[in-house]
Amino acid sequence: MAFDSLSEKLQNVFKNLRSKGRLTEDDVKAALKEVKMALLEADVNFKVVKQFVKDVQERAIGQDVMNGLNPGQMVIKIVNEEMVRLMGSETTEIALRPGKELTIIMMAGLQGAGKTTTTAKIAGKLKAKGKKVLLAACDVYRPAAIEQLQINGEKQGVEVFSMGDKNTPVNIAKAAVEHATKNDFNVLIIDTAGRLHVDEDMMAELIQIKENVAVSQTILVVDAMTGQDAVNVAKTFDEKIGIDGVVLTKLDGDTRGGAALSIRAVTGKPILYAGMGEKLSDLEQFYPDRMASRILG
Ligand code: GDP
């Protein structure tokens, strides 16, 4: 399960805290030092860890906590609350345009992050909300990406707009918008091409789509298992093309949790969904409070 190693370490720190009746300032500091180590080992961004520990410490060394009946429990509660805050506190939904207006979502991300799979997963979620969803196959470079989207679209019962791999992504996107508008679709999700690494051509292509199509939401897909790399990728995409939210994939295989805990704080952008497996139903709305509970065990 996700975050196993981080959870185990934090639980050990907490067990120690709970076993003490009273806490001195040094007890709290020593415990938070261990929390800091655990977070760093979990590949949480260094600056995020520093600020997090500072915030917890300021609250935990306050009079109310130290004089309380059960200071250990109070410190744990503060860690929990600060962790929820770190991940954005509230659940953020994909913003849909009002009424019958077409919402255009552009998916972005590096190759292998899970973009095409996530595109189909999100289509399923929106369809379940009663939306008529069209997918546009604009990943014209990765062999089999178009076919993969078609197969997944079919599984989800949503139409896939494709013009093969001989057209440019921007032309396919424009034609898809026309098709969506003509046929009363509510949502168009554009699956774009990734590259193995952050790459100028990829960014230029995404910017070109944004300049030619009225994209309402740009959603970045990143692989949680890559830890801080995922966070750096998110920062770069946001700086270059501007993103509205992130989907964190492969959280089912992420034992560390560094990306989940850092992305919001580093980019300021919310995590919308968590990918929890390869099946098209394995996409969960991201709840910061539930995620913190999972991490803290
Ligand atoms: P793309 O290149 O970004 O479009 O990536 P794909 O959608 O083709 O996904 C790459 C691989 O990751 C595929 O084998 C997917 O099944 C897998 N994958 C995607 N999302 C998840 C997830 O949340 N959990 C797991 N375990 N695998 C995932």
mmCIF file of C-alpha atoms and ligand atoms in Angstrom:
data_model
loop_
_atom_site.group_PDB
_atom_site.id
_atom_site.type_symbol
_atom_site.label_atom_id
_atom_site.label_comp_id
_atom_site.label_asym_id
_atom_site.label_seq_id
_atom_site.Cartn_x
_atom_site.Cartn_y
_atom_site.Cartn_z
ATOM 1 C CA MET A 1 0.000 0.000 0.000
ATOM 2 C CA ALA A 2 1.043 3.580 -0.589
ATOM 3 C CA PHE A 3 3.316 5.351 1.895
ATOM 4 C CA ASP A 4 4.119 2.227 3.914
ATOM 5 C CA SER A 5 7.656 3.188 4.788
ATOM 6 C CA LEU A 6 6.827 6.781 5.743
ATOM 7 C CA SER A 7 3.839 5.642 7.805
ATOM 8 C CA GLU A 8 5.908 3.138 9.710
ATOM 9 C CA LYS A 9 8.556 5.697 10.616
ATOM 10 C CA LEU A 10 6.035 8.299 11.737
ATOM 11 C CA GLN A 11 4.130 5.754 13.788
ATOM 12 C CA ASN A 12 7.312 4.905 15.671
ATOM 13 C CA VAL A 13 7.909 8.570 16.487
ATOM 14 C CA PHE A 14 4.312 8.927 17.653
ATOM 15 C CA LYS A 15 4.446 5.802 19.783
ATOM 16 C CA ASN A 16 7.316 7.356 21.712
ATOM 17 C CA LEU A 17 5.451 10.632 22.141
ATOM 18 C CA ARG A 18 2.293 8.940 23.354
ATOM 19 C CA SER A 19 4.175 6.921 25.945
ATOM 20 C CA LYS A 20 5.342 10.049 27.734
ATOM 21 C CA GLY A 21 2.985 11.645 30.227
ATOM 22 C CA ARG A 22 4.517 15.098 30.095
ATOM 23 C CA LEU A 23 6.512 16.613 27.317
ATOM 24 C CA THR A 24 9.418 18.979 27.569
ATOM 25 C CA GLU A 25 10.345 21.323 24.777
ATOM 26 C CA ASP A 26 13.310 19.061 24.089
ATOM 27 C CA ASP A 27 11.021 16.035 23.733
ATOM 28 C CA VAL A 28 9.012 17.855 21.074
ATOM 29 C CA LYS A 29 12.122 19.039 19.269
ATOM 30 C CA ALA A 30 13.616 15.547 19.288
ATOM 31 C CA ALA A 31 10.405 14.043 17.930
ATOM 32 C CA LEU A 32 10.157 16.660 15.196
ATOM 33 C CA LYS A 33 13.725 16.001 14.212
ATOM 34 C CA GLU A 34 12.733 12.407 13.569
ATOM 35 C CA VAL A 35 9.651 13.540 11.647
ATOM 36 C CA LYS A 36 11.948 15.711 9.554
ATOM 37 C CA MET A 37 14.251 12.772 8.785
ATOM 38 C CA ALA A 38 11.296 10.575 7.864
ATOM 39 C CA LEU A 39 9.905 13.212 5.487
ATOM 40 C CA LEU A 40 13.277 13.764 3.844
ATOM 41 C CA GLU A 41 13.702 10.029 3.384
ATOM 42 C CA ALA A 42 10.228 9.989 1.849
ATOM 43 C CA ASP A 43 11.626 12.382 -0.778
ATOM 44 C CA VAL A 44 9.609 15.379 0.319
ATOM 45 C CA ASN A 45 11.058 18.640 -0.986
ATOM 46 C CA PHE A 46 13.648 20.028 1.444
ATOM 47 C CA LYS A 47 12.152 23.520 1.693
ATOM 48 C CA VAL A 48 8.709 22.070 2.252
ATOM 49 C CA VAL A 49 10.026 19.882 5.074
ATOM 50 C CA LYS A 50 11.789 22.796 6.734
ATOM 51 C CA GLN A 51 8.701 24.978 6.694
ATOM 52 C CA PHE A 52 6.473 22.114 7.787
ATOM 53 C CA VAL A 53 8.594 21.287 10.835
ATOM 54 C CA LYS A 54 8.861 24.976 11.724
ATOM 55 C CA ASP A 55 5.072 25.383 11.574
ATOM 56 C CA VAL A 56 4.417 22.270 13.647
ATOM 57 C CA GLN A 57 7.043 23.234 16.196
ATOM 58 C CA GLU A 58 5.658 26.742 16.665
ATOM 59 C CA ARG A 59 2.223 25.363 17.361
ATOM 60 C CA ALA A 60 3.376 22.382 19.425
ATOM 61 C CA ILE A 61 5.566 24.312 21.816
ATOM 62 C CA GLY A 62 2.676 26.640 22.606
ATOM 63 C CA GLN A 63 1.443 26.729 26.197
ATOM 64 C CA ASP A 64 -1.850 24.950 25.565
ATOM 65 C CA VAL A 65 -0.128 21.919 24.197
ATOM 66 C CA MET A 66 2.588 21.627 26.785
ATOM 67 C CA ASN A 67 0.193 22.096 29.685
ATOM 68 C CA GLY A 68 -2.534 19.948 28.217
ATOM 69 C CA LEU A 69 -3.694 16.612 29.568
ATOM 70 C CA ASN A 70 -2.196 14.604 26.761
ATOM 71 C CA PRO A 71 0.557 16.564 25.043
ATOM 72 C CA GLY A 72 1.691 13.632 22.865
ATOM 73 C CA GLN A 73 -1.756 13.338 21.308
ATOM 74 C CA MET A 74 -1.859 17.089 20.758
ATOM 75 C CA VAL A 75 1.440 17.075 18.882
ATOM 76 C CA ILE A 76 0.196 14.232 16.678
ATOM 77 C CA LYS A 77 -2.999 16.167 15.997
ATOM 78 C CA ILE A 78 -0.972 19.218 14.958
ATOM 79 C CA VAL A 79 1.180 17.124 12.610
ATOM 80 C CA ASN A 80 -2.008 15.772 11.066
ATOM 81 C CA GLU A 81 -3.563 19.219 10.619
ATOM 82 C CA GLU A 82 -0.411 20.704 9.122
ATOM 83 C CA MET A 83 -0.107 17.770 6.745
ATOM 84 C CA VAL A 84 -3.664 18.314 5.515
ATOM 85 C CA ARG A 85 -2.866 21.992 5.015
ATOM 86 C CA LEU A 86 0.290 21.095 3.094
ATOM 87 C CA MET A 87 -1.803 19.155 0.603
ATOM 88 C CA GLY A 88 -4.222 22.017 0.070
ATOM 89 C CA SER A 89 -6.862 21.372 2.786
ATOM 90 C CA GLU A 90 -9.845 21.258 0.447
ATOM 91 C CA THR A 91 -10.703 18.839 -2.328
ATOM 92 C CA THR A 92 -10.552 20.564 -5.702
ATOM 93 C CA GLU A 93 -12.786 19.485 -8.562
ATOM 94 C CA ILE A 94 -12.125 20.031 -12.241
ATOM 95 C CA ALA A 95 -13.789 23.359 -13.052
ATOM 96 C CA LEU A 96 -16.445 22.838 -15.701
ATOM 97 C CA ARG A 97 -17.919 25.681 -17.733
ATOM 98 C CA PRO A 98 -21.482 26.617 -16.845
ATOM 99 C CA GLY A 99 -24.566 25.402 -18.648
ATOM 100 C CA LYS A 100 -24.099 24.047 -22.119
ATOM 101 C CA GLU A 101 -20.734 25.724 -22.708
ATOM 102 C CA LEU A 102 -17.998 23.371 -23.861
ATOM 103 C CA THR A 103 -15.257 22.739 -21.293
ATOM 104 C CA ILE A 104 -11.942 22.024 -22.958
ATOM 105 C CA ILE A 105 -9.403 20.144 -20.881
ATOM 106 C CA MET A 106 -5.847 19.725 -22.102
ATOM 107 C CA MET A 107 -3.882 16.842 -20.598
ATOM 108 C CA ALA A 108 -0.117 17.228 -20.390
ATOM 109 C CA GLY A 109 2.742 15.181 -19.010
ATOM 110 C CA LEU A 110 5.859 13.195 -19.731
ATOM 111 C CA GLN A 111 5.704 9.932 -21.614
ATOM 112 C CA GLY A 112 4.870 7.023 -19.360
ATOM 113 C CA ALA A 113 3.415 9.179 -16.605
ATOM 114 C CA GLY A 114 -0.025 7.728 -17.337
ATOM 115 C CA LYS A 115 -1.535 10.534 -19.387
ATOM 116 C CA THR A 116 -3.504 8.469 -21.886
ATOM 117 C CA THR A 117 -4.825 6.136 -19.203
ATOM 118 C CA THR A 118 -5.775 9.067 -16.972
ATOM 119 C CA THR A 119 -7.536 10.811 -19.865
ATOM 120 C CA ALA A 120 -9.867 7.836 -20.184
ATOM 121 C CA LYS A 121 -10.246 7.556 -16.412
ATOM 122 C CA ILE A 122 -11.319 11.205 -16.122
ATOM 123 C CA ALA A 123 -13.697 10.757 -19.044
ATOM 124 C CA GLY A 124 -15.404 8.003 -17.059
ATOM 125 C CA LYS A 125 -15.759 10.228 -13.998
ATOM 126 C CA LEU A 126 -17.278 13.085 -16.001
ATOM 127 C CA LYS A 127 -19.566 10.744 -17.893
ATOM 128 C CA ALA A 128 -20.836 9.417 -14.577
ATOM 129 C CA LYS A 129 -21.739 13.026 -13.720
ATOM 130 C CA GLY A 130 -23.967 13.088 -16.804
ATOM 131 C CA LYS A 131 -21.566 14.910 -19.111
ATOM 132 C CA LYS A 132 -21.229 14.108 -22.789
ATOM 133 C CA VAL A 133 -17.482 13.676 -23.195
ATOM 134 C CA LEU A 134 -15.308 13.634 -26.301
ATOM 135 C CA LEU A 135 -11.656 12.581 -26.271
ATOM 136 C CA ALA A 136 -9.217 13.952 -28.827
ATOM 137 C CA ALA A 137 -6.211 11.842 -29.812
ATOM 138 C CA CYS A 138 -3.430 14.406 -30.244
ATOM 139 C CA ASP A 139 -0.525 12.188 -29.197
ATOM 140 C CA VAL A 140 0.672 11.576 -32.734
ATOM 141 C CA TYR A 141 4.216 10.533 -31.822
ATOM 142 C CA ARG A 142 4.029 7.650 -29.391
ATOM 143 C CA PRO A 143 3.356 4.476 -31.305
ATOM 144 C CA ALA A 144 -0.023 3.028 -30.357
ATOM 145 C CA ALA A 145 -1.130 6.048 -28.271
ATOM 146 C CA ILE A 146 -4.070 6.707 -30.587
ATOM 147 C CA GLU A 147 -5.163 3.087 -30.555
ATOM 148 C CA GLN A 148 -4.759 2.945 -26.772
ATOM 149 C CA LEU A 149 -7.033 5.957 -26.389
ATOM 150 C CA GLN A 150 -9.571 4.436 -28.766
ATOM 151 C CA ILE A 151 -9.651 1.152 -26.858
ATOM 152 C CA ASN A 152 -9.959 2.919 -23.502
ATOM 153 C CA GLY A 153 -12.559 5.336 -24.847
ATOM 154 C CA GLU A 154 -14.617 2.419 -26.037
ATOM 155 C CA LYS A 155 -14.347 0.743 -22.628
ATOM 156 C CA GLN A 156 -15.619 3.952 -21.030
ATOM 157 C CA GLY A 157 -18.352 4.377 -23.609
ATOM 158 C CA VAL A 158 -17.077 7.772 -24.791
ATOM 159 C CA GLU A 159 -16.339 8.866 -28.333
ATOM 160 C CA VAL A 160 -12.740 9.354 -29.454
ATOM 161 C CA PHE A 161 -11.913 11.924 -32.126
ATOM 162 C CA SER A 162 -8.878 10.947 -34.179
ATOM 163 C CA MET A 163 -7.287 12.027 -37.439
ATOM 164 C CA GLY A 164 -4.493 9.464 -37.395
ATOM 165 C CA ASP A 165 -0.860 10.452 -36.971
ATOM 166 C CA LYS A 166 -0.372 12.430 -40.162
ATOM 167 C CA ASN A 167 -1.844 15.696 -38.833
ATOM 168 C CA THR A 168 -0.358 18.160 -36.370
ATOM 169 C CA PRO A 169 -1.678 18.073 -32.793
ATOM 170 C CA VAL A 170 -2.963 21.648 -33.079
ATOM 171 C CA ASN A 171 -4.973 20.865 -36.216
ATOM 172 C CA ILE A 172 -6.473 17.769 -34.612
ATOM 173 C CA ALA A 173 -7.354 19.806 -31.522
ATOM 174 C CA LYS A 174 -9.054 22.505 -33.603
ATOM 175 C CA ALA A 175 -11.035 19.947 -35.592
ATOM 176 C CA ALA A 176 -12.014 18.188 -32.347
ATOM 177 C CA VAL A 177 -13.385 21.446 -30.935
ATOM 178 C CA GLU A 178 -15.470 21.904 -34.079
ATOM 179 C CA HIS A 179 -16.768 18.355 -33.834
ATOM 180 C CA ALA A 180 -17.547 18.760 -30.123
ATOM 181 C CA THR A 181 -19.393 22.031 -30.671
ATOM 182 C CA LYS A 182 -21.423 20.696 -33.601
ATOM 183 C CA ASN A 183 -22.447 17.597 -31.700
ATOM 184 C CA ASP A 184 -23.334 19.142 -28.340
ATOM 185 C CA PHE A 185 -20.560 17.653 -26.259
ATOM 186 C CA ASN A 186 -20.119 19.157 -22.782
ATOM 187 C CA VAL A 187 -16.471 18.289 -22.304
ATOM 188 C CA LEU A 188 -13.568 17.784 -24.676
ATOM 189 C CA ILE A 189 -10.422 16.205 -23.247
ATOM 190 C CA ILE A 190 -7.317 16.561 -25.389
ATOM 191 C CA ASP A 191 -4.681 13.867 -24.951
ATOM 192 C CA THR A 192 -1.388 15.452 -25.976
ATOM 193 C CA ALA A 193 2.013 13.976 -26.710
ATOM 194 C CA GLY A 194 4.570 13.586 -23.960
ATOM 195 C CA ARG A 195 8.312 13.174 -24.277
ATOM 196 C CA LEU A 196 10.738 11.224 -22.153
ATOM 197 C CA HIS A 197 12.054 14.432 -20.600
ATOM 198 C CA VAL A 198 10.957 18.032 -20.380
ATOM 199 C CA ASP A 199 11.563 19.215 -23.899
ATOM 200 C CA GLU A 200 11.173 22.503 -25.769
ATOM 201 C CA ASP A 201 9.287 20.917 -28.688
ATOM 202 C CA MET A 202 6.720 19.436 -26.326
ATOM 203 C CA MET A 203 6.207 22.767 -24.552
ATOM 204 C CA ALA A 204 5.952 24.611 -27.882
ATOM 205 C CA GLU A 205 3.315 22.160 -29.040
ATOM 206 C CA LEU A 206 1.258 22.585 -25.877
ATOM 207 C CA ILE A 207 1.513 26.366 -26.076
ATOM 208 C CA GLN A 208 0.410 26.221 -29.696
ATOM 209 C CA ILE A 209 -2.682 24.227 -28.742
ATOM 210 C CA LYS A 210 -3.460 26.717 -25.983
ATOM 211 C CA GLU A 211 -3.092 29.620 -28.412
ATOM 212 C CA ASN A 212 -5.474 28.092 -30.934
ATOM 213 C CA VAL A 213 -8.040 26.391 -28.767
ATOM 214 C CA ALA A 214 -9.946 27.880 -25.814
ATOM 215 C CA VAL A 215 -8.495 25.507 -23.206
ATOM 216 C CA SER A 216 -10.320 25.992 -19.901
ATOM 217 C CA GLN A 217 -8.228 23.634 -17.783
ATOM 218 C CA THR A 218 -4.701 22.331 -18.253
ATOM 219 C CA ILE A 219 -4.182 19.206 -16.227
ATOM 220 C CA LEU A 220 -0.726 17.801 -15.665
ATOM 221 C CA VAL A 221 -0.226 14.080 -15.119
ATOM 222 C CA VAL A 222 2.829 13.102 -13.073
ATOM 223 C CA ASP A 223 4.120 9.801 -11.783
ATOM 224 C CA ALA A 224 4.180 9.758 -7.962
ATOM 225 C CA MET A 225 6.848 7.074 -7.964
ATOM 226 C CA THR A 226 9.376 9.557 -9.333
ATOM 227 C CA GLY A 227 9.175 11.564 -6.088
ATOM 228 C CA GLN A 228 10.835 14.961 -6.287
ATOM 229 C CA ASP A 229 11.287 14.612 -10.042
ATOM 230 C CA ALA A 230 7.506 14.718 -10.321
ATOM 231 C CA VAL A 231 7.506 17.926 -8.323
ATOM 232 C CA ASN A 232 10.197 19.486 -10.508
ATOM 233 C CA VAL A 233 8.324 18.461 -13.639
ATOM 234 C CA ALA A 234 5.159 20.076 -12.282
ATOM 235 C CA LYS A 235 7.026 23.283 -11.470
ATOM 236 C CA THR A 236 8.531 23.460 -14.949
ATOM 237 C CA PHE A 237 5.243 22.771 -16.731
ATOM 238 C CA ASP A 238 3.529 25.407 -14.643
ATOM 239 C CA GLU A 239 6.192 27.975 -15.435
ATOM 240 C CA LYS A 240 6.222 27.180 -19.149
ATOM 241 C CA ILE A 241 2.587 26.544 -20.018
ATOM 242 C CA GLY A 242 0.579 27.237 -16.869
ATOM 243 C CA ILE A 243 -1.298 24.357 -15.249
ATOM 244 C CA ASP A 244 -4.551 24.345 -13.283
ATOM 245 C CA GLY A 245 -4.186 21.072 -11.462
ATOM 246 C CA VAL A 246 -2.275 17.830 -11.168
ATOM 247 C CA VAL A 247 -3.162 14.162 -11.330
ATOM 248 C CA LEU A 248 -0.743 12.049 -9.337
ATOM 249 C CA THR A 249 -0.569 8.587 -10.875
ATOM 250 C CA LYS A 250 0.807 5.298 -9.553
ATOM 251 C CA LEU A 251 0.172 6.282 -5.965
ATOM 252 C CA ASP A 252 -0.633 2.606 -5.465
ATOM 253 C CA GLY A 253 3.060 1.840 -5.918
ATOM 254 C CA ASP A 254 4.470 4.868 -4.115
ATOM 255 C CA THR A 255 5.877 3.820 -0.752
ATOM 256 C CA ARG A 256 7.391 7.215 -0.016
ATOM 257 C CA GLY A 257 4.784 9.914 -0.500
ATOM 258 C CA GLY A 258 7.186 12.738 -1.337
ATOM 259 C CA ALA A 259 5.343 13.943 -4.427
ATOM 260 C CA ALA A 260 1.929 13.929 -2.781
ATOM 261 C CA LEU A 261 3.270 15.966 0.123
ATOM 262 C CA SER A 262 5.291 18.485 -1.901
ATOM 263 C CA ILE A 263 3.459 19.286 -5.121
ATOM 264 C CA ARG A 264 0.859 21.624 -3.725
ATOM 265 C CA ALA A 265 3.331 23.543 -1.583
ATOM 266 C CA VAL A 266 5.894 23.886 -4.375
ATOM 267 C CA THR A 267 3.570 24.719 -7.280
ATOM 268 C CA GLY A 268 0.530 26.168 -5.524
ATOM 269 C CA LYS A 269 -1.599 23.972 -7.764
ATOM 270 C CA PRO A 270 -4.074 21.443 -6.398
ATOM 271 C CA ILE A 271 -3.910 17.685 -6.788
ATOM 272 C CA LEU A 272 -7.230 16.807 -8.424
ATOM 273 C CA TYR A 273 -7.032 13.045 -8.551
ATOM 274 C CA ALA A 274 -4.845 10.158 -7.479
ATOM 275 C CA GLY A 275 -4.234 7.231 -9.826
ATOM 276 C CA MET A 276 -4.430 4.041 -7.776
ATOM 277 C CA GLY A 277 -3.908 1.333 -10.380
ATOM 278 C CA GLU A 278 -3.970 0.385 -14.045
ATOM 279 C CA LYS A 279 -7.697 -0.265 -14.313
ATOM 280 C CA LEU A 280 -9.852 2.534 -15.677
ATOM 281 C CA SER A 281 -11.812 2.647 -12.440
ATOM 282 C CA ASP A 282 -8.635 3.183 -10.393
ATOM 283 C CA LEU A 283 -8.850 6.952 -10.093
ATOM 284 C CA GLU A 284 -9.714 8.587 -6.789
ATOM 285 C CA GLN A 285 -10.699 12.128 -6.002
ATOM 286 C CA PHE A 286 -7.875 13.624 -3.930
ATOM 287 C CA TYR A 287 -8.873 14.298 -0.327
ATOM 288 C CA PRO A 288 -6.020 15.942 1.633
ATOM 289 C CA ASP A 289 -7.504 14.830 4.971
ATOM 290 C CA ARG A 290 -7.877 11.197 3.936
ATOM 291 C CA MET A 291 -4.403 11.220 2.442
ATOM 292 C CA ALA A 292 -2.939 12.554 5.708
ATOM 293 C CA SER A 293 -4.773 9.849 7.643
ATOM 294 C CA ARG A 294 -3.362 7.241 5.288
ATOM 295 C CA ILE A 295 0.150 8.552 5.788
ATOM 296 C CA LEU A 296 -0.136 8.861 9.541
ATOM 297 C CA GLY A 297 -1.742 5.431 9.803
HETATM 298 P P1 GDP B 1 1.400 8.067 -21.154
HETATM 299 O O1 GDP B 1 2.628 7.774 -21.951
HETATM 300 O O2 GDP B 1 1.634 9.174 -20.187
HETATM 301 O O3 GDP B 1 0.179 8.270 -21.964
HETATM 302 O O4 GDP B 1 1.192 6.782 -20.200
HETATM 303 P P2 GDP B 1 0.119 5.614 -20.251
HETATM 304 O O5 GDP B 1 -1.246 6.104 -20.002
HETATM 305 O O6 GDP B 1 0.350 4.774 -21.457
HETATM 306 O O7 GDP B 1 0.576 4.804 -18.937
HETATM 307 C C1 GDP B 1 1.868 4.250 -18.786
HETATM 308 C C2 GDP B 1 1.772 3.000 -17.910
HETATM 309 O O8 GDP B 1 1.413 3.372 -16.585
HETATM 310 C C3 GDP B 1 0.687 2.034 -18.364
HETATM 311 O O9 GDP B 1 1.181 0.720 -18.221
HETATM 312 C C4 GDP B 1 -0.467 2.291 -17.403
HETATM 313 O O10 GDP B 1 -1.291 1.175 -17.218
HETATM 314 C C5 GDP B 1 0.289 2.632 -16.153
HETATM 315 N N1 GDP B 1 -0.492 3.458 -15.205
HETATM 316 C C6 GDP B 1 -1.131 4.624 -15.448
HETATM 317 N N2 GDP B 1 -1.696 5.099 -14.331
HETATM 318 C C7 GDP B 1 -1.407 4.216 -13.332
HETATM 319 C C8 GDP B 1 -1.708 4.156 -11.906
HETATM 320 O O11 GDP B 1 -2.346 5.030 -11.317
HETATM 321 N N3 GDP B 1 -1.220 3.073 -11.238
HETATM 322 C C9 GDP B 1 -0.476 2.096 -11.848
HETATM 323 N N4 GDP B 1 -0.041 1.095 -11.103
HETATM 324 N N5 GDP B 1 -0.185 2.133 -13.168
HETATM 325 C C10 GDP B 1 -0.635 3.168 -13.896
#
